[in-house]
Coordinates of C-alpha atoms in Angstrom, one line a residue:
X1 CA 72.1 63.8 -21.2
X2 CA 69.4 66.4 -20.6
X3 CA 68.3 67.8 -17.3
X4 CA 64.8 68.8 -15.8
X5 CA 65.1 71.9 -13.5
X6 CA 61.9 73.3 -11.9
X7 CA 61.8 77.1 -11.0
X8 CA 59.0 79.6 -9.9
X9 CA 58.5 81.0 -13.0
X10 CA 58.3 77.8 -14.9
X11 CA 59.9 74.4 -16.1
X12 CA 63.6 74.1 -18.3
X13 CA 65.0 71.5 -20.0
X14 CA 68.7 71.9 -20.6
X15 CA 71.3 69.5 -22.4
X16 CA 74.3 68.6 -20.5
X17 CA 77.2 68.8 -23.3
X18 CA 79.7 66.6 -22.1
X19 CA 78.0 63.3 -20.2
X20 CA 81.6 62.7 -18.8
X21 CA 81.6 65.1 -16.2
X22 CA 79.2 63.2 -14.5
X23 CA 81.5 60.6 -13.3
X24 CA 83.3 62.6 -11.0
X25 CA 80.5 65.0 -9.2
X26 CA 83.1 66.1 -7.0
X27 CA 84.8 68.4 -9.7
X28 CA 81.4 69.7 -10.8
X29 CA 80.9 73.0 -8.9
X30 CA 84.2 74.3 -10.9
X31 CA 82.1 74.2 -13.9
X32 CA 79.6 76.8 -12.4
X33 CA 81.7 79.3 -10.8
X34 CA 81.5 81.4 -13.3
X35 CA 78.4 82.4 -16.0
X36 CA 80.4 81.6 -19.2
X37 CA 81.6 78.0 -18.0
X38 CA 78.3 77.2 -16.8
X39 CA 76.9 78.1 -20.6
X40 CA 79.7 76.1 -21.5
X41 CA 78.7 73.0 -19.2
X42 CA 74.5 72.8 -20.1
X43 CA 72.3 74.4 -22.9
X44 CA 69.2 75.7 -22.7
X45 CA 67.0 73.4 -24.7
X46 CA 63.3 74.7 -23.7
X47 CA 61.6 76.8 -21.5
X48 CA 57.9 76.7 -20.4
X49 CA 56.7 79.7 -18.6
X50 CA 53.5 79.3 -15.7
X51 CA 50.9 81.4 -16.9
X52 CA 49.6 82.2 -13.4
X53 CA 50.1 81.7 -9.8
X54 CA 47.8 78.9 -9.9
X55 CA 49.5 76.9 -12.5
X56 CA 52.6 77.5 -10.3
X57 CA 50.9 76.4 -7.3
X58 CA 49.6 73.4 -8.5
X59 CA 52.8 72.3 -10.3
X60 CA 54.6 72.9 -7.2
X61 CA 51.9 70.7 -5.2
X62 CA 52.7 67.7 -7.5
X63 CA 56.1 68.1 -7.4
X64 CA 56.1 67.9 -3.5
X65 CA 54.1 65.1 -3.5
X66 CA 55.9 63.5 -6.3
X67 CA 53.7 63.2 -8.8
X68 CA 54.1 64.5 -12.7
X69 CA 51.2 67.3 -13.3
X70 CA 49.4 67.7 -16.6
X71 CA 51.4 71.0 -17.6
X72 CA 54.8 68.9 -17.0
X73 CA 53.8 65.7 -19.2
X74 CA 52.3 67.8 -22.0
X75 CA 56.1 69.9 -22.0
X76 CA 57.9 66.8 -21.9
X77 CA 56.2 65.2 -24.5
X78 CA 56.5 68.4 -26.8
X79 CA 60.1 69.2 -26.4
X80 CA 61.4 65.3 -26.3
X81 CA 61.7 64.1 -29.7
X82 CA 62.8 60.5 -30.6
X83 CA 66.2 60.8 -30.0
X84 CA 65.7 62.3 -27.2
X85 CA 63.6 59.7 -26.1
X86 CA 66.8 57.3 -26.5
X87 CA 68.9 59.9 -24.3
X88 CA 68.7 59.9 -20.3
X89 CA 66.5 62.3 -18.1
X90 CA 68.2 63.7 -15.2
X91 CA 65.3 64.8 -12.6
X92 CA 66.2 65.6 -9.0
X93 CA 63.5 64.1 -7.4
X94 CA 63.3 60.2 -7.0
X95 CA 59.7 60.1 -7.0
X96 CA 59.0 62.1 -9.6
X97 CA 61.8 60.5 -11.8
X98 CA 60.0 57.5 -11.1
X99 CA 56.1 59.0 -12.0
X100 CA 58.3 59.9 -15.3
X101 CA 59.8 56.8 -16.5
X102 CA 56.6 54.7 -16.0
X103 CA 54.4 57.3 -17.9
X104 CA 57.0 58.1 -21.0
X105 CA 58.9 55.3 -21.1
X106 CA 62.4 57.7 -20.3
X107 CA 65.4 56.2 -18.8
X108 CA 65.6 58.5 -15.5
X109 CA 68.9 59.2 -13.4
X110 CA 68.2 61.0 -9.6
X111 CA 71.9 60.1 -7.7
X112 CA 74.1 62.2 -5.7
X113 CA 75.7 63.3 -8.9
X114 CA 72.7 65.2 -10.2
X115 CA 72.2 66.7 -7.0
X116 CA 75.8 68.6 -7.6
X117 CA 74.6 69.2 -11.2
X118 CA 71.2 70.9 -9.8
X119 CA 73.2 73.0 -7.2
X120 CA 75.7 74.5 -10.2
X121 CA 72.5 75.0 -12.2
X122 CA 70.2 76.9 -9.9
X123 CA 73.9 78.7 -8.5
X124 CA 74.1 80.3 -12.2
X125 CA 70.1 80.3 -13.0
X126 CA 70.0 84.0 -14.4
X127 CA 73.0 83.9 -16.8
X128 CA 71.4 80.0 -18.2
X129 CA 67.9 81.6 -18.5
X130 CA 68.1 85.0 -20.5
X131 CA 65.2 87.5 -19.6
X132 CA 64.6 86.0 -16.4
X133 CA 66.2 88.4 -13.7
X134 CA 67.0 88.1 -10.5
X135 CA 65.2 90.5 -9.4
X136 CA 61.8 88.9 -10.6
X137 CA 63.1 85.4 -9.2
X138 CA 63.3 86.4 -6.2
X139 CA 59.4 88.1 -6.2
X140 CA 58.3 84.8 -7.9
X141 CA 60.0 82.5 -5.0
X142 CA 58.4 84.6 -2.1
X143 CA 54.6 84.9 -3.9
X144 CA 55.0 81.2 -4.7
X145 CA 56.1 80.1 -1.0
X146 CA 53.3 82.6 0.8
X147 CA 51.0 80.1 -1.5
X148 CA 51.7 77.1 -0.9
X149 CA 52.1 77.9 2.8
X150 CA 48.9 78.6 2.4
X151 CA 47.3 76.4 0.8
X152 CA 49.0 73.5 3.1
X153 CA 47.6 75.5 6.4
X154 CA 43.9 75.6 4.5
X155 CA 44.1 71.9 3.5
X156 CA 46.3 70.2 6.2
X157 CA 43.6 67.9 8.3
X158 CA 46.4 69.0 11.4
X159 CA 45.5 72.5 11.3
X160 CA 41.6 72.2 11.7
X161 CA 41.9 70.9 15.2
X162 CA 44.0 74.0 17.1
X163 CA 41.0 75.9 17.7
X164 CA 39.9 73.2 19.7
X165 CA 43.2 72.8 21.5
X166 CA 43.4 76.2 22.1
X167 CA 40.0 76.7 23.7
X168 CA 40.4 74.1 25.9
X169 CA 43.4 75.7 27.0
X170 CA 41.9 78.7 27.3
X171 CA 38.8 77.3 28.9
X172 CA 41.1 75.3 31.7
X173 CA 42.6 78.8 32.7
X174 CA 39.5 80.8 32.8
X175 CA 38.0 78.4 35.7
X176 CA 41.5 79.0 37.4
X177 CA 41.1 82.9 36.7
X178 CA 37.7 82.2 38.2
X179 CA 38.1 80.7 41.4
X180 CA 41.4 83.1 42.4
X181 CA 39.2 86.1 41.5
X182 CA 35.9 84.3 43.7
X183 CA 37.8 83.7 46.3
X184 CA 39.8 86.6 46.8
X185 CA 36.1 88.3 46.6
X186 CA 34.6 86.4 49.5
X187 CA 37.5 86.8 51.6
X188 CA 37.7 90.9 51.1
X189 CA 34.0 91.4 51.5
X190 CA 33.8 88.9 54.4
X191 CA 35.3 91.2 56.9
X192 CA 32.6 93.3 56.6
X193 CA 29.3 90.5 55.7
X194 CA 30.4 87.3 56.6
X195 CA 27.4 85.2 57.3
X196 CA 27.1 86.3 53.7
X197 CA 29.1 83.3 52.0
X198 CA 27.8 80.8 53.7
X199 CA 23.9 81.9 52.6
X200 CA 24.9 82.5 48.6
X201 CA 28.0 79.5 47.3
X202 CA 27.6 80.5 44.0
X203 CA 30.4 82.8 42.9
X204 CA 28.4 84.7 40.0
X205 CA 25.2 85.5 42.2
X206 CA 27.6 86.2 45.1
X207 CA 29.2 89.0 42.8
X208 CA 25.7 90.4 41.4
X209 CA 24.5 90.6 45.2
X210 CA 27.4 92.8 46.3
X211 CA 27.2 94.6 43.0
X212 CA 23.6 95.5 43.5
X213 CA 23.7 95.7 47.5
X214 CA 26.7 98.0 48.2
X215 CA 26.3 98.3 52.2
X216 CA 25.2 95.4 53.9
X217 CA 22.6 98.2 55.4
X218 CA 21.4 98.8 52.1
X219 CA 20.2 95.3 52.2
X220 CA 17.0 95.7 53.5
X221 CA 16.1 98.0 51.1
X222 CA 17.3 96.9 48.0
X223 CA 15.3 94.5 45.9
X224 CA 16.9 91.4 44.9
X225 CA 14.4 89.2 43.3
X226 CA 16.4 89.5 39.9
X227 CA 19.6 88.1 41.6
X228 CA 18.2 85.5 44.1
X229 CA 14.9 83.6 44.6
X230 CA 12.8 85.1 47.3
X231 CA 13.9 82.4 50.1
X232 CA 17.6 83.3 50.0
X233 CA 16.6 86.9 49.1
X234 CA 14.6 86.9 53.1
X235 CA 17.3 85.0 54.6
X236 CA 20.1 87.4 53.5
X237 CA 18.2 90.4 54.5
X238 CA 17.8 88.7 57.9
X239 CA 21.5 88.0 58.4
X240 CA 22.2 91.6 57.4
X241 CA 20.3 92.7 60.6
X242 CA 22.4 90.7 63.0
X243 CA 25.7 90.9 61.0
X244 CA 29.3 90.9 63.4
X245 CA 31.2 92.3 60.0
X246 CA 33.4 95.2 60.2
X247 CA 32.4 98.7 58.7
X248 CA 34.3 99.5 55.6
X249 CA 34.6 102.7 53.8
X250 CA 33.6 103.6 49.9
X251 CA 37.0 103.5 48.4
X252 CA 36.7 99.6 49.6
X253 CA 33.2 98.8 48.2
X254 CA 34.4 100.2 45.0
X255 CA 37.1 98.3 45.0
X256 CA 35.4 95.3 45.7
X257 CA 32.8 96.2 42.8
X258 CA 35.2 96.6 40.0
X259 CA 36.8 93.1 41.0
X260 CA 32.5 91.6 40.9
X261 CA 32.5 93.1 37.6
X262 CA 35.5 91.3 36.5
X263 CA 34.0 88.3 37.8
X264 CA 30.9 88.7 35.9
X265 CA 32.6 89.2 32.6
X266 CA 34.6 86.5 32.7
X267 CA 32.5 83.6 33.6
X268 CA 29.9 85.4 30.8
X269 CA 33.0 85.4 28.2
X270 CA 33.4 81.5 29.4
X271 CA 29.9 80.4 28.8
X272 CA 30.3 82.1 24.6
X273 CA 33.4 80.6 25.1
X274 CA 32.0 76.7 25.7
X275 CA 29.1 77.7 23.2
X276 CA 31.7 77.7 20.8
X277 CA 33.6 74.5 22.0
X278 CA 30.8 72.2 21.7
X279 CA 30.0 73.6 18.1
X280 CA 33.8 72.9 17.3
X281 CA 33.6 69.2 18.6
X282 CA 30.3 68.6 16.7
X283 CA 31.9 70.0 13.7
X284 CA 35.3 68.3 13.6
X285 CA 34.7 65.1 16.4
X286 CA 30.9 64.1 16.8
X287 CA 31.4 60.4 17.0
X288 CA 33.7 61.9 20.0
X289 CA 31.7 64.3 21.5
X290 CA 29.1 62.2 21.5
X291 CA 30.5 59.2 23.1
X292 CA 32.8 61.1 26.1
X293 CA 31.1 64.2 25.8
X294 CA 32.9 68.0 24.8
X295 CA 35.1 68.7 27.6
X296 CA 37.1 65.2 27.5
X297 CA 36.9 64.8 23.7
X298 CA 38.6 68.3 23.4
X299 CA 41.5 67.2 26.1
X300 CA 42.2 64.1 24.6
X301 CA 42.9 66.0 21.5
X302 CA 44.9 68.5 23.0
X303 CA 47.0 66.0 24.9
X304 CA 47.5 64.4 21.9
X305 CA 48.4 67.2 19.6
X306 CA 45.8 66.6 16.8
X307 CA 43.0 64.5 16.1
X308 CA 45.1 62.8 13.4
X309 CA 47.9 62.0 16.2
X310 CA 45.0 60.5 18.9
X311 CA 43.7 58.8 15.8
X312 CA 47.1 56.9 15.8
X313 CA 46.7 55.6 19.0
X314 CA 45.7 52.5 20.3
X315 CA 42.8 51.9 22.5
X316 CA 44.9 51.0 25.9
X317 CA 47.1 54.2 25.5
X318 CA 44.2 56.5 25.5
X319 CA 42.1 54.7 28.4
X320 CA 45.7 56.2 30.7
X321 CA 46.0 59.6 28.4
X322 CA 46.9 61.8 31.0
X323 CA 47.8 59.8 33.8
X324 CA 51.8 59.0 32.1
X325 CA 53.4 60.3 35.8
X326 CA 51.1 57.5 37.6
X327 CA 52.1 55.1 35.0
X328 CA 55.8 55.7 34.9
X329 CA 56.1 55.7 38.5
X330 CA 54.1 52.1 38.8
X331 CA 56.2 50.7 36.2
X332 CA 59.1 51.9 38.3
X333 CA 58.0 50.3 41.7
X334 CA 56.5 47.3 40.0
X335 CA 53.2 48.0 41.0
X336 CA 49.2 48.3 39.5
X337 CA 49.5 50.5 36.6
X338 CA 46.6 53.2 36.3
X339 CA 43.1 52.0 34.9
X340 CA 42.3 55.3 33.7
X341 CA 43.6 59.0 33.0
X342 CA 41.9 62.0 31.3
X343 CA 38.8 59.8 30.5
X344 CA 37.8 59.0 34.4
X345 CA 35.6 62.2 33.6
X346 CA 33.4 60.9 31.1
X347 CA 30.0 60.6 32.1
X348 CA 30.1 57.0 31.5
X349 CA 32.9 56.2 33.2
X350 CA 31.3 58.5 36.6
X351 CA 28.2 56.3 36.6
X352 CA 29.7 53.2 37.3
X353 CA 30.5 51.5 40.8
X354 CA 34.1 51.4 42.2
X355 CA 34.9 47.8 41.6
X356 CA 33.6 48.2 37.6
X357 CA 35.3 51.3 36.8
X358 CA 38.0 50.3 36.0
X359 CA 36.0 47.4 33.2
X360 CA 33.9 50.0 32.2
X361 CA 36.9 52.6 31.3
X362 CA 38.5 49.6 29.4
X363 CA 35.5 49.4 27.2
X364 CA 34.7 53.5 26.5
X365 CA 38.7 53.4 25.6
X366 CA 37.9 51.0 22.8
X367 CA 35.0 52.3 21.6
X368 CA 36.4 55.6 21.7
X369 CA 39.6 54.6 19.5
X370 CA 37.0 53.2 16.8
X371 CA 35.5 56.8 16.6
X372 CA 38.0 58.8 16.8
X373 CA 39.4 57.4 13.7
X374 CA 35.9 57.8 12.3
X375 CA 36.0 61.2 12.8
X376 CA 39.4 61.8 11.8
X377 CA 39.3 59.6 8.8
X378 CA 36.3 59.3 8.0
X379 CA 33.8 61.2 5.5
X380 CA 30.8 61.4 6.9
X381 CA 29.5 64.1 9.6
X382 CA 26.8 62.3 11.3
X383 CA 27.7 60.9 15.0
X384 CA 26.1 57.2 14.0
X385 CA 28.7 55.4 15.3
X386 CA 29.5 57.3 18.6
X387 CA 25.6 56.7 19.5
X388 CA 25.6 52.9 18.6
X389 CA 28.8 52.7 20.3
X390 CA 27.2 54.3 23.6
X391 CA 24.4 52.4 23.8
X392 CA 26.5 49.3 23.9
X393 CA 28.4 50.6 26.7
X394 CA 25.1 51.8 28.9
X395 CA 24.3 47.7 28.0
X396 CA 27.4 46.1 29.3
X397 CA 27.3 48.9 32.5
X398 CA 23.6 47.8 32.9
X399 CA 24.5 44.0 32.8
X400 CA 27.5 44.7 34.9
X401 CA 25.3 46.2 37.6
X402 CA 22.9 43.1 37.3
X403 CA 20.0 44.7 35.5
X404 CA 18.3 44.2 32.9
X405 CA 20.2 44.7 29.4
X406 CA 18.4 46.1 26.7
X407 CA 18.6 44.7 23.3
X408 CA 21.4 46.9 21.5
X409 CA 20.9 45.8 18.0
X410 CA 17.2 46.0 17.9
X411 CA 17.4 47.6 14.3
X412 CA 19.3 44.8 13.2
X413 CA 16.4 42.3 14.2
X414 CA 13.6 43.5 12.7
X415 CA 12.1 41.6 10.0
X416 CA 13.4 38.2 11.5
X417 CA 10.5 35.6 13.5
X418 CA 10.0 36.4 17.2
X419 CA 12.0 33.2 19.2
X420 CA 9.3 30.9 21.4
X421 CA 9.2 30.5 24.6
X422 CA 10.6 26.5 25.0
X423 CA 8.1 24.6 26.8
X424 CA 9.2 21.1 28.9
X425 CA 7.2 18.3 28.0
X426 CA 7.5 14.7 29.6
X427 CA 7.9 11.9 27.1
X428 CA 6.7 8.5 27.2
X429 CA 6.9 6.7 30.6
X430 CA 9.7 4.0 31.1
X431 CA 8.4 0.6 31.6
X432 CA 10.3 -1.6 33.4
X433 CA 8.3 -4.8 33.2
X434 CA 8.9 -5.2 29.7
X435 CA 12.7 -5.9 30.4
X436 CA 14.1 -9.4 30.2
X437 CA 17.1 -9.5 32.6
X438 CA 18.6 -12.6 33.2
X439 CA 19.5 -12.5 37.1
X440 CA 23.3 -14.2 37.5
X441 CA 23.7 -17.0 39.9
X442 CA 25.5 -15.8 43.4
X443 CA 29.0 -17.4 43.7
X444 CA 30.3 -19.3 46.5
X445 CA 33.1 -16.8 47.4
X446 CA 30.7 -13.8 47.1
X447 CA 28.2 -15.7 50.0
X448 CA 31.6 -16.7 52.1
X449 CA 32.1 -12.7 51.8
X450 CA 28.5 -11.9 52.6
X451 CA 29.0 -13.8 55.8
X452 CA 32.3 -12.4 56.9
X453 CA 30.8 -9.0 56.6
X454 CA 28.1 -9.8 58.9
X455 CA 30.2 -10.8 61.2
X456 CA 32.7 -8.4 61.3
X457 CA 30.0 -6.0 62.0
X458 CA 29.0 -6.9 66.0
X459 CA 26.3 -5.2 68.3
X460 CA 26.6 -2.5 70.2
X461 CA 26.6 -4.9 73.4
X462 CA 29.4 -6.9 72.0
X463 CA 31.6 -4.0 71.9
X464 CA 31.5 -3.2 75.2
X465 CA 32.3 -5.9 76.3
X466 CA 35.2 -6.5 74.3
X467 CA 36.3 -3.2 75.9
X468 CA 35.8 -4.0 79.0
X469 CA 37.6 -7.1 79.1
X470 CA 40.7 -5.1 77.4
X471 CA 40.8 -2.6 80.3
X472 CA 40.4 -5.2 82.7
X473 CA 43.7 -6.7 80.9
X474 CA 45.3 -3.6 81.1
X475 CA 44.8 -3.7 84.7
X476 CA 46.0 -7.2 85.5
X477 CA 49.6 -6.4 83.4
X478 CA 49.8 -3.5 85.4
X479 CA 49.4 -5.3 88.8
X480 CA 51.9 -7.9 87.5
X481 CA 54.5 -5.5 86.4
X482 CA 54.5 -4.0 90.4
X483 CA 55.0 -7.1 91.6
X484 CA 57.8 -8.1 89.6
X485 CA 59.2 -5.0 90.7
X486 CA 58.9 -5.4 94.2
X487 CA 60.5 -9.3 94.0
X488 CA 63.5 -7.2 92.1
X489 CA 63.6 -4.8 94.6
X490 CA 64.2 -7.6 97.7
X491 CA 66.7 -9.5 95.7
X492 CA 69.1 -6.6 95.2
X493 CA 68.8 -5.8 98.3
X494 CA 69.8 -9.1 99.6
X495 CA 73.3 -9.1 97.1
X496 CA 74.3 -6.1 98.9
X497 CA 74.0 -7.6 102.6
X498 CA 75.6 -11.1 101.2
X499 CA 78.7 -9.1 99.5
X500 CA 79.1 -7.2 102.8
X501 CA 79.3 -10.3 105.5
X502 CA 80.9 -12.5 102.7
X503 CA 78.7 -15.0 102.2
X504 CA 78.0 -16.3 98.8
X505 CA 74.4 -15.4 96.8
X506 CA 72.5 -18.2 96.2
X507 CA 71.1 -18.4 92.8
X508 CA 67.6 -19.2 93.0
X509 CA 66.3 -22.7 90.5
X510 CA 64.8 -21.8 87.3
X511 CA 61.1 -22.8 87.4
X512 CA 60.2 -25.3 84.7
X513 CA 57.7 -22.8 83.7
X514 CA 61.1 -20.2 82.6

């Protein structure tokens, strides 16, 4: 059996002597405890040395992608003769065993039992290898690891994306530096000019007034038409004269003037800083960029990890990136799940109404998803399919609004007829004195029917008169029923007086009308 063993310096083939000892790969490592049983155990058959670091790097690329490199086939090919050929290749690598046998035609063996073989091999490398030292091993391992590490950081599609995570980052925690440092300024220089905040909001011009101003007594003298325009430049001065601030010293003014020019620099280092965002995301995401705009485009990626990772994902989960608390918790209470997470800041998304928001961040989710995986995977530069994609979504805002939607894939129609305008036009007239109908002879039930109708329908006079004989017979039963009662009445009280003198009760003749 003979055995491929890659090293830094270059590629050996040795021959196993006895093919038995492969049966039992537990007993192997005895075999390479010491140098002379391991030159008893394998041969050195050939040795082909890397001529440079280059060779070495790119053999070593193949090998970890498991593929067999031009410098490997062309040493197999000279070293294996045809009895060799017949023999088996142990190769430590599946994959690559696999790139072998298919190209040469080799029976290949990669098990757990050339694994152990591999171990006791490299364990006893020097002694197998003569004029190969340890020494220079070791310097050819470390120079050959710093390239490839390199080489992997300069090529890996991951890595091009962390600048843009970490400006963002670094963006996100400027604007926090920002506002502490702003408002811890306007609360320190309000005790002595307060009407002053309320005049100037913005935080930089606020800082370049006290920087230039000093003293709010200096303010009528000082000129500042570079900071402000001239109608908050008179109104200040004004509010200086009638100030109710507190005097403060020099020591405090200077104070507060190294913490302005802190201010200053910052927000100055935050505008190169975006400058240098938005180049990023036109370089690496433009499709992006263009569709959601810099800020967003660079958070999604961050909160994703990569581009490649957001790439991965599906349309619905990056419409509620960022909003996985508000999601967890409604899945939890069995409630609405979120509509929309980081991307409820996209320009977009901000122009719709309240009861479309949620459609319209539905539909920049989607879109987004198709060019984020242009960008990521895709080889051209140009943003083509962010902007098509964005004018599609201004269409379906417009015709969810109700207005008038412009025709998206006007390119697409050129060349093709204009459509007409369909015009109603009344065909021929329907005459009806050109039918012959033959008219079906009335039956006797349907006249006996006709005539019960009529009848049952009476006049208004007849009906009340009907009622007003059924009241009146309402009235007579009722007149009837008193009197019955009263007759009743006298004949029960006639039984009692009979039963108390003892005479018997005379029962009265049925009429012949009973």
């Amino acid at each position: 059996m003979l055995v491929l063993f890659e090293t830094p310096a270059g590629y050996a083939l040795f021959k196993l002597v006895d093919d038995g000892k492969m049966e039992t790969p537990d007993d192997l490592y005895k075999d390479f405890e010491t140098a002379d049983q391991a030159n008893k155990t394998v041969k050195l058959k050939a040795f082909s040395k890397f001529e440079n670091t280059t060779d070495a790097l790119s053999a070593v690329t193949a090998l970890v992608e498991g593929k067999m490199s031009k410098n490997l086939k062309k040493f197999l090919v000279d070293e294996l003769n045809e009895k060799d050929l017949k023999e088996k290749l142990a190769v430590g690598d599946s994959k690559l065993g696999s790139a072998i046998a298919s190209k040469l035609g080799i029976s290949v063996v990669s098990d757990a039992a050339v694994n152990e073989l591999m171990r006791g091999i490299r364990f006893q490398l020097s002694s197998l290898i003569s004029g190969l030292p340890q020494s220079d091993m070791n310097a050819m391992v470390l120079g050959l690891s710093h390239s490839l590490s390199r080489y992997k950081l300069k090529f890996s599609p991951d890595k091009v994306d962390t600048m843009i995570i970490q400006a963002i980052a670094l963006l996100d925690d400027l604007d926090k530096e920002l506002n502490t440092y702003a408002m811890r300024v306007k609360e320190w220089y309000g005790w002595h000019f307060p009407e002053m905040g309320k005049i100037i909001v913005d935080n930089l011009a606020y800082s370049r007034v006290i920087k230039v101003m000093g003293f709010r007594s200096n303010a009528e003298e000082t000129d500042l038409s570079t900071v402000l325009p001239e109608e908050l430049e008179s109104e200040l001065k004004e509010a200086a004269k009638i100030s109710m601030g507190t005097e403060i010293s020099d020591e405090d003014i200077e104070n507060i003037t190294y913490l302005c020019d802190q201010i200053i620099s910052i927000t100055e280092y935050r505008t190169q800083l975006y400058e240098y965002l938005k180049n990023r995301m036109a370089a690496i995401a433009p499709n992006l960029t263009c569709l959601v705009g810099e800020l967003v485009g660079a958070r999604l990626i961050a909160h994703a990890g990569s581009l490649l990772n957001l790439a991965k994902q599906p349309a619905s989960t990056v419409q509620i990136l960022g909003a996985e608390k508000a999601l967890f918790r409604a899945l939890k209470s069995k409630h609405d799940t979120p509509k929309y997470g980081l991307i409820y800041h996209a320009s977009l998304v901000g122009q719709a109404g309240p009861k479309i928001k949620g459609k319209i961040a539905r539909v920049v989710a989607t879109k987004a998803a198709l060019s984020i995986r242009c960008d990521a995977l895709g080889d051209t530069d140009t943003p083509n399919v962010g902007i098509q994609a964005r004018a599609k979504i201004e269409a379906r805002l417009r015709q969810l609004e109700g207005k008038a939607v412009r025709s998206v894939n006007s390119s697409a129609a050129k060349g093709k007829p204009a459509q007409k305008k369909y015009e109603f036009t009344a065909g021929a007239s329907y005459n009806a004195s050109s039918d012959a109908v033959v008219e079906p002879t009335p039956s006797k039930k349907r006249k006996a029917t006709a005539t019960e109708d009529e009848a049952e329908t009476p006049a208004p006079v007849e009906k009340k008169a009907k009622k007003e004989k059924k009241e009146k017979k309402a009235d007579k039963e009722e007149v009837a029923e008193t009197k019955e009662e009263k007759k009743a009445r006298k004949a029960a009280k006639k039984s009692a007086e009979a039963s108390e003198s003892g005479e018997p009760v005379k029962k009265k003749k049925k009429s012949k009308a009973e």
